[in-house]
Short mmCIF file of C-alpha atoms in Angstrom, two decimals:
data_model
loop_
_atom_site.label_atom_id
_atom_site.label_comp_id
_atom_site.label_asym_id
_atom_site.label_seq_id
_atom_site.Cartn_x
_atom_site.Cartn_y
_atom_site.Cartn_z
CA UNK A 830 0.00 0.00 0.00
CA UNK A 831 1.21 3.53 -0.70
CA UNK A 832 2.26 5.83 2.11
CA UNK A 833 -1.08 7.63 2.21
CA UNK A 834 -3.07 4.41 2.09
CA UNK A 835 -4.59 5.21 -1.32
CA UNK A 836 -5.88 2.28 -3.38
CA UNK A 837 -6.97 2.03 -6.97
CA UNK A 838 -10.09 -0.09 -7.36
CA UNK A 839 -10.41 -1.45 -10.89
CA UNK A 840 -14.16 -2.12 -11.19
CA UNK A 841 -14.97 -4.43 -14.08
CA UNK A 842 -18.18 -4.78 -16.09
CA UNK A 843 -18.55 -6.82 -19.22
CA UNK A 844 -22.19 -7.59 -19.93
CA UNK A 845 -25.58 -6.00 -19.33
CA UNK A 846 -26.38 -7.90 -16.09
CA UNK A 847 -23.23 -6.38 -14.60
CA UNK A 848 -24.39 -2.81 -15.13
CA UNK A 849 -27.27 -3.14 -12.68
CA UNK A 850 -24.82 -4.33 -10.04
CA UNK A 851 -21.91 -1.94 -10.46
CA UNK A 852 -23.81 1.37 -10.11
CA UNK A 853 -24.40 1.33 -6.35
CA UNK A 854 -20.99 -0.24 -5.73
CA UNK A 855 -19.23 2.59 -7.59
CA UNK A 856 -21.22 5.19 -5.67
CA UNK A 857 -20.37 3.60 -2.32
CA UNK A 858 -16.66 3.21 -3.15
CA UNK A 859 -16.43 6.77 -4.45
CA UNK A 860 -17.58 7.93 -1.01
CA UNK A 861 -14.43 6.44 0.56
CA UNK A 862 -11.75 9.16 0.31
CA UNK A 863 -8.78 6.80 -0.04
CA UNK A 864 -10.26 4.87 -2.94
CA UNK A 865 -9.77 5.86 -6.56
CA UNK A 866 -12.22 3.95 -8.71
CA UNK A 867 -11.59 3.13 -12.36
CA UNK A 868 -14.54 1.72 -14.31
CA UNK A 869 -13.42 -0.84 -16.88
CA UNK A 870 -15.80 -2.03 -19.59
CA UNK A 871 -14.46 -5.13 -21.32
CA UNK A 872 -16.84 -4.74 -24.26
CA UNK A 873 -18.17 -8.30 -23.94
CA UNK A 874 -21.61 -6.80 -24.65
CA UNK A 875 -20.89 -4.07 -27.14
CA UNK A 876 -24.13 -2.71 -28.64
CA UNK A 877 -23.58 1.05 -28.28
CA UNK A 878 -27.26 2.00 -28.21
CA UNK A 879 -28.16 -0.54 -25.52
CA UNK A 880 -25.03 0.19 -23.49
CA UNK A 881 -25.47 3.96 -23.61
CA UNK A 882 -29.16 3.71 -22.70
CA UNK A 883 -28.48 1.45 -19.73
CA UNK A 884 -25.63 3.57 -18.41
CA UNK A 885 -27.83 6.66 -18.72
CA UNK A 886 -30.81 4.97 -17.04
CA UNK A 887 -28.65 3.81 -14.15
CA UNK A 888 -26.78 7.07 -13.73
CA UNK A 889 -23.42 5.35 -14.23
CA UNK A 890 -20.54 7.44 -15.57
CA UNK A 891 -18.95 6.52 -18.86
CA UNK A 892 -16.28 3.83 -18.50
CA UNK A 893 -12.75 5.08 -17.91
CA UNK A 894 -11.40 2.21 -20.01
CA UNK A 895 -13.10 0.18 -22.74
CA UNK A 896 -11.27 -2.99 -23.76
CA UNK A 897 -13.63 -3.46 -26.76
CA UNK A 898 -13.24 -7.23 -27.00
CA UNK A 899 -16.56 -7.86 -28.76
CA UNK A 900 -18.19 -11.21 -29.41
CA UNK A 901 -16.36 -14.51 -29.89
CA UNK A 902 -16.25 -18.05 -28.57
CA UNK A 903 -15.86 -18.45 -24.82
CA UNK A 904 -12.17 -19.27 -25.13
CA UNK A 905 -11.33 -16.45 -27.53
CA UNK A 906 -13.37 -13.88 -25.63
CA UNK A 907 -11.82 -14.85 -22.30
CA UNK A 908 -8.33 -14.74 -23.78
CA UNK A 909 -8.91 -11.33 -25.39
CA UNK A 910 -10.15 -9.87 -22.09
CA UNK A 911 -7.09 -11.24 -20.29
CA UNK A 912 -4.65 -9.88 -22.86
CA UNK A 913 -6.20 -6.41 -22.84
CA UNK A 914 -6.81 -6.22 -19.09
CA UNK A 915 -3.30 -7.17 -17.97
CA UNK A 916 -1.63 -3.86 -18.92
CA UNK A 917 -4.44 -1.95 -17.19
CA UNK A 918 -3.64 -3.78 -13.95
CA UNK A 919 0.13 -3.45 -14.23
CA UNK A 920 -0.24 0.25 -14.94
CA UNK A 921 -2.43 0.98 -11.92
CA UNK A 922 -1.17 2.29 -8.59
CA UNK A 923 -1.69 -0.25 -5.78
CA UNK A 924 -4.71 -1.89 -7.41
CA UNK A 925 -7.55 -4.09 -6.20
CA UNK A 926 -9.70 -5.73 -8.91
CA UNK A 927 -13.45 -5.82 -8.25
CA UNK A 928 -15.58 -8.08 -10.43
CA UNK A 929 -19.32 -8.73 -10.38
CA UNK A 930 -21.54 -11.60 -11.44
CA UNK A 931 -20.57 -14.60 -13.54
CA UNK A 932 -19.86 -13.62 -17.14
CA UNK A 933 -16.66 -14.44 -19.04
CA UNK A 934 -15.18 -11.04 -18.19
CA UNK A 935 -15.62 -11.77 -14.48
CA UNK A 936 -13.42 -14.85 -14.60
CA UNK A 937 -10.94 -13.43 -17.10
CA UNK A 938 -10.18 -10.34 -15.02
CA UNK A 939 -10.04 -12.28 -11.76
CA UNK A 940 -7.54 -14.67 -13.32
CA UNK A 941 -5.32 -11.85 -14.56
CA UNK A 942 -5.30 -10.25 -11.12
CA UNK A 943 -4.56 -13.51 -9.31
CA UNK A 944 -1.65 -14.29 -11.63
CA UNK A 945 -0.21 -10.83 -10.93
CA UNK A 946 -0.62 -11.16 -7.16
CA UNK A 947 -3.33 -8.48 -7.08
CA UNK A 948 -6.23 -8.98 -4.69
CA UNK A 949 -9.72 -9.66 -6.06
CA UNK A 950 -13.16 -8.77 -4.69
CA UNK A 951 -16.11 -10.72 -6.10
CA UNK A 952 -19.57 -9.21 -5.76
CA UNK A 953 -22.35 -11.84 -5.93
CA UNK A 954 -20.14 -14.72 -4.81
CA UNK A 955 -21.21 -18.23 -3.88
CA UNK A 956 -24.23 -18.63 -6.14
CA UNK A 957 -24.51 -22.13 -7.60
CA UNK A 958 -26.99 -23.81 -9.94
CA UNK A 959 -25.36 -27.24 -9.67
CA UNK A 960 -25.28 -27.39 -13.47
CA UNK A 961 -21.74 -27.36 -14.83
CA UNK A 962 -23.07 -27.43 -18.38
CA UNK A 963 -23.75 -23.70 -17.86
CA UNK A 964 -20.65 -21.64 -18.71
CA UNK A 965 -21.67 -19.20 -15.98
CA UNK A 966 -21.39 -21.95 -13.37
CA UNK A 967 -17.76 -22.57 -14.29
CA UNK A 968 -17.10 -18.82 -14.13
CA UNK A 969 -18.68 -18.62 -10.65
CA UNK A 970 -16.75 -21.53 -9.18
CA UNK A 971 -13.35 -20.45 -10.48
CA UNK A 972 -13.79 -16.75 -9.70
CA UNK A 973 -14.64 -17.58 -6.09
CA UNK A 974 -11.55 -19.76 -5.75
CA UNK A 975 -9.41 -16.83 -6.92
CA UNK A 976 -11.04 -14.09 -4.82
CA UNK A 977 -9.82 -12.54 -1.59
CA UNK A 978 -13.16 -10.95 -0.68
CA UNK A 979 -16.35 -12.84 -1.49
CA UNK A 980 -19.50 -10.76 -1.09
CA UNK A 981 -22.66 -12.89 -0.90
CA UNK A 982 -26.32 -12.07 -1.50
CA UNK A 983 -27.86 -14.92 0.51
CA UNK A 984 -27.05 -17.38 3.30
CA UNK A 985 -27.00 -20.46 1.05
CA UNK A 986 -24.05 -18.94 -0.81
CA UNK A 987 -22.08 -19.19 2.43
CA UNK A 988 -22.86 -22.90 2.60
CA UNK A 989 -21.74 -23.37 -1.01
CA UNK A 990 -18.42 -21.66 -0.38
CA UNK A 991 -17.82 -23.60 2.83
CA UNK A 992 -18.43 -26.86 0.96
CA UNK A 993 -15.84 -25.82 -1.62
CA UNK A 994 -13.21 -25.15 1.02
CA UNK A 995 -13.23 -21.35 0.90
CA UNK A 996 -11.81 -19.73 4.03
CA UNK A 997 -14.74 -18.25 5.98
CA UNK A 998 -12.64 -15.19 6.78
CA UNK A 999 -12.81 -14.18 3.12
CA UNK A 1000 -16.62 -14.47 2.94
CA UNK A 1001 -19.13 -11.73 3.79
CA UNK A 1002 -22.93 -11.78 3.66
CA UNK A 1003 -23.78 -8.25 2.54
CA UNK A 1004 -27.09 -8.45 0.64
CA UNK A 1005 -27.91 -7.88 -3.00
CA UNK A 1006 -26.54 -4.89 -4.92
CA UNK A 1007 -29.04 -5.49 -7.73
CA UNK A 1008 -31.77 -4.74 -5.22
CA UNK A 1009 -29.87 -1.58 -4.21
CA UNK A 1010 -30.28 -0.48 -7.82
CA UNK A 1011 -33.93 -1.50 -8.00
CA UNK A 1012 -34.94 0.31 -4.82
CA UNK A 1013 -32.92 3.37 -5.78
CA UNK A 1014 -34.64 3.66 -9.16
CA UNK A 1015 -38.19 2.43 -8.54
CA UNK A 1016 -39.66 5.92 -8.38
CA UNK A 1017 -37.96 6.75 -11.69
CA UNK A 1018 -39.32 3.70 -13.51
CA UNK A 1019 -41.14 4.34 -16.78
CA UNK A 1020 -44.85 3.48 -16.28
CA UNK A 1021 -45.89 0.32 -18.08
CA UNK A 1022 -48.73 2.20 -19.75
CA UNK A 1023 -46.20 4.41 -21.55
CA UNK A 1024 -44.12 1.47 -22.76
CA UNK A 1025 -47.15 -0.56 -23.86
CA UNK A 1026 -48.99 2.30 -25.55
CA UNK A 1027 -50.03 1.21 -29.04
CA UNK A 1028 -48.89 -2.38 -28.50
CA UNK A 1029 -52.38 -3.83 -28.14
CA UNK A 1030 -51.66 -5.10 -24.62
CA UNK A 1031 -53.61 -3.55 -21.76
CA UNK A 1032 -51.21 -2.18 -19.15
CA UNK A 1033 -53.69 -2.97 -16.37
CA UNK A 1034 -53.44 -6.76 -16.82
CA UNK A 1035 -50.54 -8.46 -18.57
CA UNK A 1036 -47.74 -10.93 -18.11
CA UNK A 1037 -44.11 -10.21 -18.96
CA UNK A 1038 -41.72 -12.55 -20.81
CA UNK A 1039 -37.96 -12.64 -21.31
CA UNK A 1040 -36.00 -15.44 -22.98
CA UNK A 1041 -32.34 -15.45 -23.91
CA UNK A 1042 -30.50 -18.54 -22.64
CA UNK A 1043 -29.03 -20.76 -25.37
CA UNK A 1044 -30.63 -23.85 -23.81
CA UNK A 1045 -34.03 -22.26 -24.45
CA UNK A 1046 -33.63 -20.44 -27.74
CA UNK A 1047 -31.03 -22.38 -29.75
CA UNK A 1048 -32.84 -25.74 -29.84
CA UNK A 1049 -35.76 -25.64 -32.29
CA UNK A 1050 -37.77 -28.27 -30.40
CA UNK A 1051 -37.34 -26.57 -27.02
CA UNK A 1052 -38.17 -23.14 -28.43
CA UNK A 1053 -41.23 -24.56 -30.22
CA UNK A 1054 -42.58 -25.85 -26.91
CA UNK A 1055 -41.96 -22.50 -25.24
CA UNK A 1056 -43.73 -20.67 -28.08
CA UNK A 1057 -46.69 -23.06 -27.79
CA UNK A 1058 -46.86 -22.33 -24.07
CA UNK A 1059 -46.69 -18.56 -24.51
CA UNK A 1060 -49.44 -18.61 -27.13
CA UNK A 1061 -51.66 -20.70 -24.84
CA UNK A 1062 -50.99 -18.46 -21.84
CA UNK A 1063 -51.68 -15.30 -23.85
CA UNK A 1064 -55.21 -16.55 -24.55
CA UNK A 1065 -55.89 -15.93 -20.84
CA UNK A 1066 -53.30 -13.26 -19.97
CA UNK A 1067 -51.92 -10.98 -22.71
CA UNK A 1068 -48.13 -10.91 -22.74
CA UNK A 1069 -45.46 -8.28 -23.28
CA UNK A 1070 -42.26 -9.81 -24.68
CA UNK A 1071 -39.20 -7.52 -24.93
CA UNK A 1072 -37.23 -9.63 -27.37
CA UNK A 1073 -33.47 -10.03 -27.09
CA UNK A 1074 -31.87 -9.63 -30.56
CA UNK A 1075 -30.46 -13.16 -30.48
CA UNK A 1076 -33.82 -14.58 -29.45
CA UNK A 1077 -35.58 -12.72 -32.26
CA UNK A 1078 -33.06 -14.13 -34.73
CA UNK A 1079 -33.83 -17.67 -33.56
CA UNK A 1080 -37.60 -17.11 -33.64
CA UNK A 1081 -37.32 -15.83 -37.18
CA UNK A 1082 -34.96 -18.59 -38.31
CA UNK A 1083 -37.29 -21.30 -36.98
CA UNK A 1084 -40.40 -19.61 -38.40
CA UNK A 1085 -42.06 -18.90 -35.05
CA UNK A 1086 -42.50 -15.12 -35.21
CA UNK A 1087 -45.85 -15.23 -37.03
CA UNK A 1088 -47.33 -17.52 -34.35
CA UNK A 1089 -46.40 -15.04 -31.65
CA UNK A 1090 -47.66 -12.05 -33.64
CA UNK A 1091 -51.01 -13.75 -34.19
CA UNK A 1092 -51.51 -14.10 -30.41
CA UNK A 1093 -52.16 -11.34 -27.83
CA UNK A 1094 -48.40 -10.95 -27.42
CA UNK A 1095 -46.64 -7.61 -27.83
CA UNK A 1096 -43.19 -8.27 -29.30
CA UNK A 1097 -41.19 -5.29 -28.09
CA UNK A 1098 -37.68 -4.11 -28.78
CA UNK A 1099 -35.16 -4.59 -25.94
CA UNK A 1100 -35.97 -2.14 -23.17
CA UNK A 1101 -33.79 0.14 -21.08
CA UNK A 1102 -33.52 -0.48 -17.37
CA UNK A 1103 -36.15 2.05 -16.27
CA UNK A 1104 -38.70 0.85 -18.84
CA UNK A 1105 -38.07 -2.78 -17.92
CA UNK A 1106 -38.40 -1.96 -14.24
CA UNK A 1107 -41.78 -0.35 -14.92
CA UNK A 1108 -42.90 -3.38 -16.93
CA UNK A 1109 -41.89 -5.75 -14.13
CA UNK A 1110 -43.49 -3.68 -11.40
CA UNK A 1111 -46.75 -3.41 -13.36
CA UNK A 1112 -47.00 -7.05 -14.45
CA UNK A 1113 -49.20 -9.68 -12.88
CA UNK A 1114 -46.87 -12.55 -13.77
CA UNK A 1115 -43.28 -12.95 -14.98
CA UNK A 1116 -42.06 -15.76 -17.26
CA UNK A 1117 -38.28 -15.75 -17.67
CA UNK A 1118 -35.02 -17.63 -17.91
CA UNK A 1119 -33.02 -14.73 -16.43
CA UNK A 1120 -31.24 -15.04 -13.11
CA UNK A 1121 -31.43 -11.38 -12.14
CA UNK A 1122 -35.13 -11.10 -12.92
CA UNK A 1123 -35.83 -13.89 -10.42
CA UNK A 1124 -34.34 -11.61 -7.77
CA UNK A 1125 -36.02 -8.44 -8.98
CA UNK A 1126 -39.49 -9.98 -9.08
CA UNK A 1127 -38.98 -11.32 -5.56
CA UNK A 1128 -38.13 -7.80 -4.40
CA UNK A 1129 -41.18 -6.43 -6.23
CA UNK A 1130 -43.54 -9.15 -5.00
CA UNK A 1131 -44.42 -10.26 -8.55
CA UNK A 1132 -44.98 -14.03 -9.07
CA UNK A 1133 -42.32 -15.48 -11.37
CA UNK A 1134 -42.28 -18.72 -13.38
CA UNK A 1135 -38.68 -19.55 -14.27
CA UNK A 1136 -38.34 -21.53 -17.50
CA UNK A 1137 -35.27 -23.46 -16.37
CA UNK A 1138 -34.58 -26.74 -14.60
CA UNK A 1139 -32.32 -25.15 -11.98
CA UNK A 1140 -31.45 -21.81 -10.46
CA UNK A 1141 -28.35 -20.34 -8.87
CA UNK A 1142 -30.67 -18.13 -6.82
CA UNK A 1143 -32.58 -20.67 -4.68
CA UNK A 1144 -33.56 -18.04 -2.12
CA UNK A 1145 -36.03 -16.67 -4.68
CA UNK A 1146 -37.77 -20.06 -4.62
CA UNK A 1147 -37.41 -20.79 -0.89
CA UNK A 1148 -38.41 -17.34 0.33
CA UNK A 1149 -39.46 -15.29 -2.67
CA UNK A 1150 -42.04 -15.33 -5.45
CA UNK A 1151 -40.20 -17.64 -7.85
CA UNK A 1152 -41.26 -21.10 -9.05
CA UNK A 1153 -38.98 -23.31 -11.15
CA UNK A 1154 -41.09 -24.88 -13.89
CA UNK A 1155 -38.56 -26.06 -16.48
CA UNK A 1156 -39.17 -26.14 -20.24
CA UNK A 1157 -41.82 -28.83 -20.63
CA UNK A 1158 -45.05 -27.28 -21.95
CA UNK A 1159 -47.24 -29.45 -19.69
CA UNK A 1160 -45.33 -28.31 -16.61
CA UNK A 1161 -45.48 -24.68 -17.72
CA UNK A 1162 -49.22 -24.82 -18.30
CA UNK A 1163 -49.77 -26.59 -14.97
CA UNK A 1164 -47.85 -23.83 -13.19
CA UNK A 1165 -49.84 -21.19 -15.05
CA UNK A 1166 -53.11 -22.91 -14.09
CA UNK A 1167 -51.96 -22.86 -10.46
CA UNK A 1168 -51.20 -19.15 -10.76
CA UNK A 1169 -54.67 -18.50 -12.18
CA UNK A 1170 -56.23 -20.41 -9.28
CA UNK A 1171 -54.13 -19.01 -6.43
CA UNK A 1172 -52.56 -15.75 -7.65
CA UNK A 1173 -49.08 -17.26 -7.33
CA UNK A 1174 -46.50 -17.17 -4.58
CA UNK A 1175 -46.52 -14.15 -2.31
CA UNK A 1176 -43.12 -14.77 -0.78
CA UNK A 1177 -41.08 -12.27 1.21
CA UNK A 1178 -38.03 -10.13 0.63
CA UNK A 1179 -34.88 -11.89 1.91
CA UNK A 1180 -32.75 -10.52 4.72
CA UNK A 1181 -30.36 -7.68 3.83
CA UNK A 1182 -32.10 -6.99 0.51
CA UNK A 1183 -32.64 -3.50 1.87
CA UNK A 1184 -30.82 -1.25 -0.58
CA UNK A 1185 -27.61 -0.98 1.48
CA UNK A 1186 -25.51 -3.90 0.25
CA UNK A 1187 -23.05 -1.64 -1.58
CA UNK A 1188 -22.48 0.40 1.57
CA UNK A 1189 -21.55 -2.79 3.43
CA UNK A 1190 -19.12 -3.77 0.68
CA UNK A 1191 -17.42 -0.35 0.81
CA UNK A 1192 -17.10 -0.50 4.61
CA UNK A 1193 -15.48 -3.95 4.47
CA UNK A 1194 -13.03 -2.97 1.75
CA UNK A 1195 -12.19 0.26 3.55
CA UNK A 1196 -11.37 -1.71 6.68
CA UNK A 1197 -9.47 -4.57 5.02
CA UNK A 1198 -8.05 -3.48 1.67
#
């Protein structure tokens, strides 16, 4: 450490889910006088319009460094991030590397830091799906093994890390920074009525859909079953479907777009954070394969049907509003029938999901870094 105790915190984001997590962390770290924060965007997600809109919505400053790695295979993308990140670390004064989430950039930057003997802080540590076929699961496991500070959102993450032999002194239960962002922006959310105007879907009663995981959208048979389910559900509850560009490509390639357009389903362009927050808050039911949305709907009290066979966020099932239903159309329709009969899970907001997780992270790093 330098004589004055100043530290450079290299805060890494790479993909859209990271942006919702880094905002409150940056704000909390910037409030610590001896920290100098540097925001590094690896460029793993690189669409300028979507990036700029999300950064503006979230009130995050423009990145100080953009590595501009772009899209590639997992191996190539990870290697490119490592090659471009290494000189940033070696050129920084007394650095700590802070990574969030579970994308390729998270692991790549943690690995660079560990190889250089630079300490690593991992925000959202300890989450496990139990499915090593998911690239994100590999990223989670390895990043946690490399990290010096592991900041967890829920108690089960502590159990996961203990089972993997992680020293308990490195692990801290701090809460969920994504919920910090949600609570801090809820009053600024774009009303659903504004987003849905002219779509044909009534903003007073609708369900909300997101799909993007390769396991759901790349297999024609799986995607066909999901489309069948959405069309059947929309006959009872009109749906708003902000469509990820990759998902739209698959729907078009497999010839499914016309089926969706013929149903009471509003196919929307990808939405900014504040518009998506308004859509979630106003919806009666969420259908998704997103990890973060499972957490956000739990915080909002909106019933969520997760179209996956597992989740790395089990607290949303055990305590929150989330139900794992998988991809089988019969199971999806049975879960929807249960929602129609009961109104879905009420759940409760987990402990420490109170909007102050980032403050706890900053206090710990100030004391220990």
